[in-house]
Amino acid sequence: MTNHWVDIKNADLVLIMGGNAAEAHPCGFKWVTEAKAHNKAKLIVVDPRFTRSASVADVYAPIRTGTDIVFLGGLINYLLTNDKIQREYVVNYTDLSFIVKDEFAFTDGIYSGYNVDKRSYDKSSWDYARGDDGYVKTDPTLADPRCVYNLLKQHYTRYTPEMVERVCGTPKDKVLQIWDMIASTATPDRAMTIMYALGWTQHSIGSQMIRTGAMVQLLLGNIGISGGGMNALRGHSNIQGLTDLGLMSNLLTGYMTLPGEKEQDFEAYIGLRAQKPLRPNQLSYWQNYRKFFVSFMKSWWGDAATAENNWAFDYLPKLDKQYDMLQAYELMNQGKMNGYICQGFNPLAAAPNKAKLSASFSKLKYLVIMDPLATETSEFWKNYGPLNDVDSSKIQTEVFRLPTTCFAEENGSLTNSSRWLQWHWKGAEPPGEARSDLEIMAGLFLRMRDMYRKDGGAFADPIVNLTWKYAQPHSPDPEELAREYSGNALKDLADPKDATKITRKAGEQLAGFAELRDDGSTASGCWIFCGAWGPTGNLMARRDNADPTGIGQTINWAWAWPANRRVLYNRASCDPHGKPFNPKRKLIAWNGAAWAGADIPDFKVDENPENGMGPFIMNPEGVARFFARANMAEGPFPEHYEPFESPLATNPLNPNQPQAMNNPAARVFAQDREAFGKADKFPHVATTYRLTEHFHYWTKHVRLNAIVQPEQFVEIGAALADELGIGNGSRVRVSSNRGHIEAVAMVTKRIKPLTIEGKTVHTVGVPIHWGFLGVAKPGYLANTLTPFVGDANTNTPEFKSFLVKVEKV
Amino acid sequence: MALQSLDIIRRSATTLPEPQARGAHAGQVAKLIDVSKCIGCKACQVACMEWNDLRDEIGTCTGHYDNPHDLSDQSWTLMRFAEYENPKGDLEWLIRKDGCMHCADPGCLKACPSPGAIVQYANGIVDFHEENCIGCGYCVTGCPFNVPRISKKDHKAYKCTLCSDRVSVGLEPACVKTCPTGAITFGSKEDMQQHAAERIEDLKSRGFDQAGLYDPAGVGGTHVMYVLQHADQPQLYSGLPENPKISAMVGLWKGISKPLGLLAIIATAAAGFFHYIGIGPNETDEQDEEAARRELEKTP
Ligand code: SF4
Ligand code: SF4
């Protein structure tokens, strides 16, 4: 979230799209209810299904799954043509005035630099034009045809209300009604928040859907302000913490990135990430990358990380490609990866295409499962009749099941969607032989280190030199780890302005990332968490909910990254002179000498606004980007591409270019392409989703949850049910080109047939949550149906759009 | 439970006068369920099961979100989901939390032949004391909302207690505490009526001209009230009765049975007539109503 849960109560308008907050985040949804009850806010829900969120919405509109960029691109077009933008905001705080290189082009859905064989782009033309001073050229009048404003306008001219109706199936009058409501927030005294979740991320163009939403918010001046923002609702209580701590194959902690295989040179690695400002007097905060990185390396390798060895840069693996989960299962399937440690993860259910997953796991030598529950993955080799029809005698994989504690049986911090690190305390002793993940991992590490010490190995240094200074090496405390990722001084730190003054003694915890240094004198395992456990102790454990300004800025409740800041980009809530755009919901303001207010300023605290520093200090531009430059895989402006399984034969936005049918930059493995289905055999559009009553594949093990939602079902619109003669409550078979499931048919008015390009398209809803283990009624794993392809940037699987056929059983 | 903190003002099949020395100074309580705020998350259902130690069967899906399918001795509340296409052609998903309404004039209590099996407290809560229940099922017939359920296990009647145990020590009912959206609130009846008025104003400003409070006069008002978007059509909400009244049978029965005493009642309970009304539909026609009214007037 750019903002936070409580801040949603300040919204005047709430758009839930690409998510179903009432269903999947009922506790957080409270704040939508507050906004409606106490701020007279209106709620808009756009979703393929009339959801629980829609049940309390003021306006609901249906949309075909996977077409959100068309709806939002149309909205951008509408806002620009009707001049419903917050001009002062966009002119000063975005790149609309920046001039783009002449070489940059977009033809028939494909950007300049495309290589069809590699399915990727040479992005060198995707950049701004530079002036003689080295800075980007701009035209504040927005007249230059090559400025971002005009390119943006040009790009979205094709996205008309008629096009939206044709592609999304959303009735034009609903489209215009919603756009009009949204446009009303272009004024400084009105704010809209966007709440989204996996309904946007789980598409082959998911990242670009989210970008389109963010672009709408920028045009309306809704980023950085109270009641606004782009608010990603994270599904697991600590999934935010997972990404923050870099548990992705291409990340280090705090959104630093692993080097690629061509980046063997340390200085070049840093240089690319510590970008110089693109405009005069911009902060470009990532220029501090070296400080964050060196402190991180000191945290991991201590004395072994020295200036001489580039802070152990060679210890880091250099990526030849992305190692996301889809890549991992592909490598297993090819026999190239033969061992797998599966920690708190149930991929047989949670990754796409169960048949492929099952085949992949069957080729492993060993599979280690760390989980509090008996997961389907841990029994992938066991026959459960039609629900898991495998021949155990043919599977040689050795499976180890290590029972772990669950969150309630240990201390630690969870990072919620608001970026709040909230400390929690053990509520119960773990059952039986369960051990914490920390203890299991520590045991594994110590044994590996012993072997490397004794027997050596190809490159033992990173293992034998890893810092491991815990009081009980076999079982580190969560408190020790929390202090470590927050960070401390390794030497006495002198005040940079007065060398005689010591600001931090060696060993003392640091108060924040501003204290990090690039000379090896500080350590911090995750720079954005720096200060969470500061010199005064564990700030994550704070529970003071005082809200002095009444806008929900409880800054002494727990601790938010970065720097305990609650609303990111909050400098943008003020006009260029530092006065709040909306004095009623004041986050910060310039008081003549400093920035201060209800939040921690996301800005240089003593920077006079008249100097023209932009509010988006992490970008070298100093402003927000409509033009993503080379940061996205498939292009600088979001373009609609059809899901890899689409009911259409061509992409209506680019009908003459087959390469632009689906995301041209998405990685597709050959075998998976063959497994895609076509509309002639699988005529219905399906989408998977979650239900309030359950959490993923866990709560089917819990009796109370099973009582309130006991048995697997699929949702089918009344029209399709009539067409196929399916009665409510009868059993149906839903198949894709990859397999089938059987479930109870829930026939509903909440799913309406859509008219897409003149033809009727039915949506089939497939809730996940059931499997062959647990106390709920056994069911099929829903991912039996889903395609093995992901977003071009993140490789998040396309769980939300695929093709199926429905039949009576 | 000890009930000193909850003065009983009415007791089933009892002619003894109830204690009256202590006044109900704290006033009468009410739970307000704002259907327009409810997202059907069922947290209240789970909280009810947890607080009251109830565990229903793990059932099946029959093509609805209503699970369990009906109230039972183990399910004292459940969400009922109704899809409604309004005259404008827009869909509404009306989700109503069903359960005991805690009627001011409780048909269940009036119908109950067993002394002290059903009581009403000064705060308005209607409670079943199962140790006195003989399982005859008259309360089922007497209830205009089809709420009490006879347990197959012990043949006694069960229903929502409005968490009388929690309320007696100053806590809100478990469902209220757990509701994430604030759709359920609890307090004095006047406060809840006032809160409802604010909510209704908000709903009217959003185009629900017929928004209103459901606090039906036919049962003397209720201590569980609903804010409805369509108060003129309560039946849209999975058959919430438009004009609930105590069944004519209850009045009739009271008239006949009062002098007979408990023994006779138990004996008669075996008879087919009573069996029918124990499990049969709770429908009344105008004639019945008229007869009941006459009987009621005769009953002191
Ligand atoms: S709703 Fe039925 S069970 Fe509840 S008090 Fe009224 S009559 Fe009795
Ligand atoms: S807990 Fe509240 S929102 Fe959830 S179903 Fe119950 S009344 Fe509705």
PDB file of C-alpha atoms in Angstrom, chain A residues 709-790:
ATOM      1  CA  GLN A 709     -18.163 -23.463   3.763  1.00  0.00           C
ATOM      2  CA  PRO A 710     -17.945 -27.242   3.587  1.00  0.00           C
ATOM      3  CA  GLU A 711     -17.794 -28.332  -0.011  1.00  0.00           C
ATOM      4  CA  GLN A 712     -16.238 -27.374  -3.317  1.00  0.00           C
ATOM      5  CA  PHE A 713     -18.428 -25.531  -5.801  1.00  0.00           C
ATOM      6  CA  VAL A 714     -18.151 -23.541  -8.991  1.00  0.00           C
ATOM      7  CA  GLU A 715     -20.251 -20.504  -9.787  1.00  0.00           C
ATOM      8  CA  ILE A 716     -22.138 -20.444 -13.043  1.00  0.00           C
ATOM      9  CA  GLY A 717     -24.444 -17.759 -14.329  1.00  0.00           C
ATOM     10  CA  ALA A 718     -28.114 -18.608 -14.671  1.00  0.00           C
ATOM     11  CA  ALA A 719     -27.985 -18.116 -18.447  1.00  0.00           C
ATOM     12  CA  LEU A 720     -25.214 -20.660 -18.951  1.00  0.00           C
ATOM     13  CA  ALA A 721     -26.887 -23.074 -16.542  1.00  0.00           C
ATOM     14  CA  ASP A 722     -30.095 -22.847 -18.561  1.00  0.00           C
ATOM     15  CA  GLU A 723     -28.211 -23.343 -21.797  1.00  0.00           C
ATOM     16  CA  LEU A 724     -26.548 -26.497 -20.459  1.00  0.00           C
ATOM     17  CA  GLY A 725     -29.483 -27.718 -18.405  1.00  0.00           C
ATOM     18  CA  ILE A 726     -27.576 -27.503 -15.147  1.00  0.00           C
ATOM     19  CA  GLY A 727     -29.633 -27.326 -11.980  1.00  0.00           C
ATOM     20  CA  ASN A 728     -28.512 -25.402  -8.932  1.00  0.00           C
ATOM     21  CA  GLY A 729     -26.789 -27.768  -6.532  1.00  0.00           C
ATOM     22  CA  SER A 730     -26.175 -30.468  -9.129  1.00  0.00           C
ATOM     23  CA  ARG A 731     -22.684 -31.682  -9.992  1.00  0.00           C
ATOM     24  CA  VAL A 732     -20.727 -30.418 -12.951  1.00  0.00           C
ATOM     25  CA  ARG A 733     -17.435 -31.131 -14.585  1.00  0.00           C
ATOM     26  CA  VAL A 734     -15.241 -28.183 -15.491  1.00  0.00           C
ATOM     27  CA  SER A 735     -12.354 -28.946 -17.808  1.00  0.00           C
ATOM     28  CA  SER A 736      -9.526 -27.014 -19.346  1.00  0.00           C
ATOM     29  CA  ASN A 737      -6.963 -28.342 -21.772  1.00  0.00           C
ATOM     30  CA  ARG A 738      -4.938 -29.443 -18.728  1.00  0.00           C
ATOM     31  CA  GLY A 739      -7.423 -31.466 -16.726  1.00  0.00           C
ATOM     32  CA  HIS A 740     -10.778 -31.387 -15.071  1.00  0.00           C
ATOM     33  CA  ILE A 741     -12.460 -30.949 -11.741  1.00  0.00           C
ATOM     34  CA  GLU A 742     -15.923 -31.882 -10.541  1.00  0.00           C
ATOM     35  CA  ALA A 743     -17.875 -29.789  -8.108  1.00  0.00           C
ATOM     36  CA  VAL A 744     -21.319 -28.605  -7.063  1.00  0.00           C
ATOM     37  CA  ALA A 745     -22.790 -26.044  -9.444  1.00  0.00           C
ATOM     38  CA  MET A 746     -23.836 -22.843  -7.766  1.00  0.00           C
ATOM     39  CA  VAL A 747     -26.168 -21.236 -10.247  1.00  0.00           C
ATOM     40  CA  THR A 748     -26.341 -17.522  -9.664  1.00  0.00           C
ATOM     41  CA  LYS A 749     -27.599 -14.227 -10.988  1.00  0.00           C
ATOM     42  CA  ARG A 750     -24.339 -12.694  -9.836  1.00  0.00           C
ATOM     43  CA  ILE A 751     -22.548 -13.805 -12.975  1.00  0.00           C
ATOM     44  CA  LYS A 752     -24.020 -12.344 -16.125  1.00  0.00           C
ATOM     45  CA  PRO A 753     -23.172 -13.308 -19.662  1.00  0.00           C
ATOM     46  CA  LEU A 754     -21.124 -10.630 -21.419  1.00  0.00           C
ATOM     47  CA  THR A 755     -21.317  -9.584 -25.019  1.00  0.00           C
ATOM     48  CA  ILE A 756     -17.764  -9.443 -26.338  1.00  0.00           C
ATOM     49  CA  GLU A 757     -17.172  -8.467 -29.962  1.00  0.00           C
ATOM     50  CA  GLY A 758     -20.776  -9.325 -30.641  1.00  0.00           C
ATOM     51  CA  LYS A 759     -20.670 -12.776 -29.148  1.00  0.00           C
ATOM     52  CA  THR A 760     -21.877 -14.070 -25.799  1.00  0.00           C
ATOM     53  CA  VAL A 761     -19.164 -14.991 -23.345  1.00  0.00           C
ATOM     54  CA  HIS A 762     -19.941 -16.784 -20.084  1.00  0.00           C
ATOM     55  CA  THR A 763     -17.778 -16.510 -17.001  1.00  0.00           C
ATOM     56  CA  VAL A 764     -17.224 -19.506 -14.756  1.00  0.00           C
ATOM     57  CA  GLY A 765     -16.092 -18.875 -11.187  1.00  0.00           C
ATOM     58  CA  VAL A 766     -13.767 -21.398  -9.611  1.00  0.00           C
ATOM     59  CA  PRO A 767     -13.105 -20.844  -5.901  1.00  0.00           C
ATOM     60  CA  ILE A 768      -9.877 -22.458  -4.695  1.00  0.00           C
ATOM     61  CA  HIS A 769      -9.542 -23.834  -1.095  1.00  0.00           C
ATOM     62  CA  TRP A 770     -10.432 -27.490  -1.510  1.00  0.00           C
ATOM     63  CA  GLY A 771      -8.094 -30.409  -1.827  1.00  0.00           C
ATOM     64  CA  PHE A 772      -7.674 -34.027  -0.911  1.00  0.00           C
ATOM     65  CA  LEU A 773      -6.623 -33.386   2.710  1.00  0.00           C
ATOM     66  CA  GLY A 774      -8.373 -31.730   5.627  1.00  0.00           C
ATOM     67  CA  VAL A 775     -11.688 -31.897   7.473  1.00  0.00           C
ATOM     68  CA  ALA A 776     -13.775 -30.113   4.824  1.00  0.00           C
ATOM     69  CA  LYS A 777     -15.341 -32.318   2.150  1.00  0.00           C
ATOM     70  CA  PRO A 778     -12.544 -33.552  -0.121  1.00  0.00           C
ATOM     71  CA  GLY A 779     -12.349 -31.753  -3.441  1.00  0.00           C
ATOM     72  CA  TYR A 780     -10.239 -31.247  -6.529  1.00  0.00           C
ATOM     73  CA  LEU A 781      -7.341 -28.846  -6.535  1.00  0.00           C
ATOM     74  CA  ALA A 782      -8.537 -25.914  -8.628  1.00  0.00           C
ATOM     75  CA  ASN A 783      -5.109 -25.456 -10.199  1.00  0.00           C
ATOM     76  CA  THR A 784      -5.750 -28.625 -12.157  1.00  0.00           C
ATOM     77  CA  LEU A 785      -7.259 -26.176 -14.638  1.00  0.00           C
ATOM     78  CA  THR A 786      -4.904 -23.200 -14.687  1.00  0.00           C
ATOM     79  CA  PRO A 787      -2.306 -22.349 -17.350  1.00  0.00           C
ATOM     80  CA  PHE A 788       1.422 -22.373 -16.694  1.00  0.00           C
ATOM     81  CA  VAL A 789       2.300 -18.843 -17.710  1.00  0.00           C
ATOM     82  CA  GLY A 790       2.931 -15.683 -15.763  1.00  0.00           C
TER      83      GLY A 790
END
